[in-house]
Amino acid sequence: MSFEQIIFYFFAAILVFAGLRVITARNPVHAALFLVLCFVTSSALWMLLEAEFLALTLVLVYVGAVMVLFLFVVMMLDINQTPLQEGFAKYLPLGGTVALIVVAEMALVIYRNVTVDRFPAPAAAATADYSNTKALGSVLYTDYVYSFEVAAMILLIAIVAAISLTLRRRPETKKQTVGEQVKVRAGDRLRMVKMAAEKKQ
């Protein structure tokens, strides 16, 4: 077993463990942090595949922006954990069945590709002036430009929905009204009282 294979299995084991903890953690903040760990280990696997641009994008965009926004939303919403924990055991058989079906489909696809030998041959070594970022950009903005635009719109809608969830009105929350503060006068806040001077006895 080579050194690269050892690193691959190491990060793959961490990725599987973190993925399981995302769906089994009772605290949503802990689940989000395990999802961050999933993204970091996935970027390490992308680095092993020599896809540096995708690995850096995964860390910068998802870990640095999307997951930070998600953590802020989770902490600001103050989600009640009791109903979520009650529903976990209720839907566990259905979730387990769906997971087994997905695993069986993936195993079937891999088995067919291995037996028919449809995996592509290893790519030739890249030249010194090759840039996978340039190659990815040329394919992304020509062949898959519509898919890219749809993904951007979905991300924009998700950001707007997250912001609107945090702006909901809560009766127990104290807040300031800027309009009332601007209209206030000095006489409403300060009252001068005249008192006679007291003499020392």
PDB file of C-alpha atoms in Angstrom, residues 60-157:
ATOM      1  CA  LEU A  60     -13.425  29.064   0.818  1.00  0.00           C
ATOM      2  CA  VAL A  61     -17.048  28.997  -0.359  1.00  0.00           C
ATOM      3  CA  TYR A  62     -18.690  26.281   1.712  1.00  0.00           C
ATOM      4  CA  VAL A  63     -16.633  26.345   4.900  1.00  0.00           C
ATOM      5  CA  GLY A  64     -15.824  30.038   4.852  1.00  0.00           C
ATOM      6  CA  ALA A  65     -19.180  31.447   3.740  1.00  0.00           C
ATOM      7  CA  VAL A  66     -22.105  29.036   3.557  1.00  0.00           C
ATOM      8  CA  MET A  67     -21.445  27.151   6.791  1.00  0.00           C
ATOM      9  CA  VAL A  68     -20.700  30.343   8.731  1.00  0.00           C
ATOM     10  CA  LEU A  69     -24.042  31.746   7.535  1.00  0.00           C
ATOM     11  CA  PHE A  70     -25.748  28.479   8.456  1.00  0.00           C
ATOM     12  CA  LEU A  71     -24.226  28.527  11.941  1.00  0.00           C
ATOM     13  CA  PHE A  72     -25.398  32.102  12.517  1.00  0.00           C
ATOM     14  CA  VAL A  73     -28.924  31.186  11.400  1.00  0.00           C
ATOM     15  CA  VAL A  74     -29.032  28.091  13.619  1.00  0.00           C
ATOM     16  CA  MET A  75     -27.815  30.003  16.654  1.00  0.00           C
ATOM     17  CA  MET A  76     -30.178  32.953  16.049  1.00  0.00           C
ATOM     18  CA  LEU A  77     -33.281  30.829  15.481  1.00  0.00           C
ATOM     19  CA  ASP A  78     -32.869  29.052  18.852  1.00  0.00           C
ATOM     20  CA  ILE A  79     -34.449  25.830  17.565  1.00  0.00           C
ATOM     21  CA  ASN A  80     -36.373  23.735  20.075  1.00  0.00           C
ATOM     22  CA  GLN A  81     -34.677  20.347  20.241  1.00  0.00           C
ATOM     23  CA  THR A  82     -37.488  18.290  21.783  1.00  0.00           C
ATOM     24  CA  PRO A  83     -39.747  17.935  18.675  1.00  0.00           C
ATOM     25  CA  LEU A  84     -36.736  17.158  16.490  1.00  0.00           C
ATOM     26  CA  GLN A  85     -35.517  14.394  18.801  1.00  0.00           C
ATOM     27  CA  GLU A  86     -39.004  12.883  19.003  1.00  0.00           C
ATOM     28  CA  GLY A  87     -39.280  12.650  15.221  1.00  0.00           C
ATOM     29  CA  PHE A  88     -35.839  11.043  14.768  1.00  0.00           C
ATOM     30  CA  ALA A  89     -36.859   7.618  16.075  1.00  0.00           C
ATOM     31  CA  LYS A  90     -40.154   7.801  14.193  1.00  0.00           C
ATOM     32  CA  TYR A  91     -38.544   8.196  10.758  1.00  0.00           C
ATOM     33  CA  LEU A  92     -35.450   6.055  11.450  1.00  0.00           C
ATOM     34  CA  PRO A  93     -36.752   2.908   9.638  1.00  0.00           C
ATOM     35  CA  LEU A  94     -37.683   4.927   6.544  1.00  0.00           C
ATOM     36  CA  GLY A  95     -34.323   6.741   6.555  1.00  0.00           C
ATOM     37  CA  GLY A  96     -32.443   3.463   6.984  1.00  0.00           C
ATOM     38  CA  THR A  97     -34.344   1.891   4.089  1.00  0.00           C
ATOM     39  CA  VAL A  98     -33.566   4.832   1.788  1.00  0.00           C
ATOM     40  CA  ALA A  99     -29.897   4.710   2.829  1.00  0.00           C
ATOM     41  CA  LEU A 100     -29.677   0.971   2.043  1.00  0.00           C
ATOM     42  CA  ILE A 101     -31.272   1.545  -1.380  1.00  0.00           C
ATOM     43  CA  VAL A 102     -28.748   4.297  -2.184  1.00  0.00           C
ATOM     44  CA  VAL A 103     -25.826   2.117  -1.063  1.00  0.00           C
ATOM     45  CA  ALA A 104     -27.134  -0.810  -3.155  1.00  0.00           C
ATOM     46  CA  GLU A 105     -27.461   1.412  -6.238  1.00  0.00           C
ATOM     47  CA  MET A 106     -23.920   2.760  -5.815  1.00  0.00           C
ATOM     48  CA  ALA A 107     -22.549  -0.765  -5.361  1.00  0.00           C
ATOM     49  CA  LEU A 108     -24.394  -1.918  -8.484  1.00  0.00           C
ATOM     50  CA  VAL A 109     -22.999   0.946 -10.574  1.00  0.00           C
ATOM     51  CA  ILE A 110     -19.438   0.344  -9.352  1.00  0.00           C
ATOM     52  CA  TYR A 111     -19.735  -3.425  -9.884  1.00  0.00           C
ATOM     53  CA  ARG A 112     -21.003  -2.978 -13.462  1.00  0.00           C
ATOM     54  CA  ASN A 113     -18.214  -0.530 -14.274  1.00  0.00           C
ATOM     55  CA  VAL A 114     -15.582  -2.871 -12.865  1.00  0.00           C
ATOM     56  CA  THR A 115     -16.883  -5.982 -14.649  1.00  0.00           C
ATOM     57  CA  VAL A 116     -17.426  -4.263 -18.003  1.00  0.00           C
ATOM     58  CA  ASP A 117     -14.164  -2.305 -17.619  1.00  0.00           C
ATOM     59  CA  ARG A 118     -15.750   1.043 -18.436  1.00  0.00           C
ATOM     60  CA  PHE A 119     -13.548   3.139 -16.220  1.00  0.00           C
ATOM     61  CA  PRO A 120     -11.542   5.628 -18.307  1.00  0.00           C
ATOM     62  CA  ALA A 121      -7.856   5.118 -18.722  1.00  0.00           C
ATOM     63  CA  PRO A 122      -5.584   7.218 -16.512  1.00  0.00           C
ATOM     64  CA  ALA A 123      -4.991  10.641 -17.934  1.00  0.00           C
ATOM     65  CA  ALA A 124      -1.594  11.492 -19.284  1.00  0.00           C
ATOM     66  CA  ALA A 125       0.720  13.584 -17.160  1.00  0.00           C
ATOM     67  CA  ALA A 126      -0.061  17.276 -17.487  1.00  0.00           C
ATOM     68  CA  THR A 127       2.458  19.637 -18.969  1.00  0.00           C
ATOM     69  CA  ALA A 128       4.119  22.368 -16.946  1.00  0.00           C
ATOM     70  CA  ASP A 129       1.902  25.153 -18.327  1.00  0.00           C
ATOM     71  CA  TYR A 130      -1.362  23.226 -17.784  1.00  0.00           C
ATOM     72  CA  SER A 131      -3.957  24.929 -15.551  1.00  0.00           C
ATOM     73  CA  ASN A 132      -6.906  22.915 -14.316  1.00  0.00           C
ATOM     74  CA  THR A 133      -8.551  26.189 -13.246  1.00  0.00           C
ATOM     75  CA  LYS A 134      -8.520  27.428 -16.841  1.00  0.00           C
ATOM     76  CA  ALA A 135      -9.793  24.100 -18.158  1.00  0.00           C
ATOM     77  CA  LEU A 136     -12.575  23.999 -15.581  1.00  0.00           C
ATOM     78  CA  GLY A 137     -13.589  27.596 -16.317  1.00  0.00           C
ATOM     79  CA  SER A 138     -13.725  27.026 -20.069  1.00  0.00           C
ATOM     80  CA  VAL A 139     -16.016  24.000 -19.612  1.00  0.00           C
ATOM     81  CA  LEU A 140     -18.122  25.589 -16.873  1.00  0.00           C
ATOM     82  CA  TYR A 141     -18.910  28.792 -18.746  1.00  0.00           C
ATOM     83  CA  THR A 142     -19.536  27.154 -22.140  1.00  0.00           C
ATOM     84  CA  ASP A 143     -21.077  23.691 -21.827  1.00  0.00           C
ATOM     85  CA  TYR A 144     -22.628  24.070 -18.363  1.00  0.00           C
ATOM     86  CA  VAL A 145     -23.411  27.791 -18.252  1.00  0.00           C
ATOM     87  CA  TYR A 146     -27.177  27.279 -17.746  1.00  0.00           C
ATOM     88  CA  SER A 147     -26.635  24.808 -14.914  1.00  0.00           C
ATOM     89  CA  PHE A 148     -24.224  27.287 -13.356  1.00  0.00           C
ATOM     90  CA  GLU A 149     -26.832  30.073 -13.542  1.00  0.00           C
ATOM     91  CA  VAL A 150     -29.514  27.844 -12.001  1.00  0.00           C
ATOM     92  CA  ALA A 151     -27.180  26.925  -9.136  1.00  0.00           C
ATOM     93  CA  ALA A 152     -26.439  30.624  -8.564  1.00  0.00           C
ATOM     94  CA  MET A 153     -30.166  31.440  -8.404  1.00  0.00           C
ATOM     95  CA  ILE A 154     -30.791  28.593  -5.936  1.00  0.00           C
ATOM     96  CA  LEU A 155     -27.970  29.859  -3.732  1.00  0.00           C
ATOM     97  CA  LEU A 156     -29.363  33.408  -3.877  1.00  0.00           C
ATOM     98  CA  ILE A 157     -32.831  32.173  -2.867  1.00  0.00           C
TER      99      ILE A 157
END
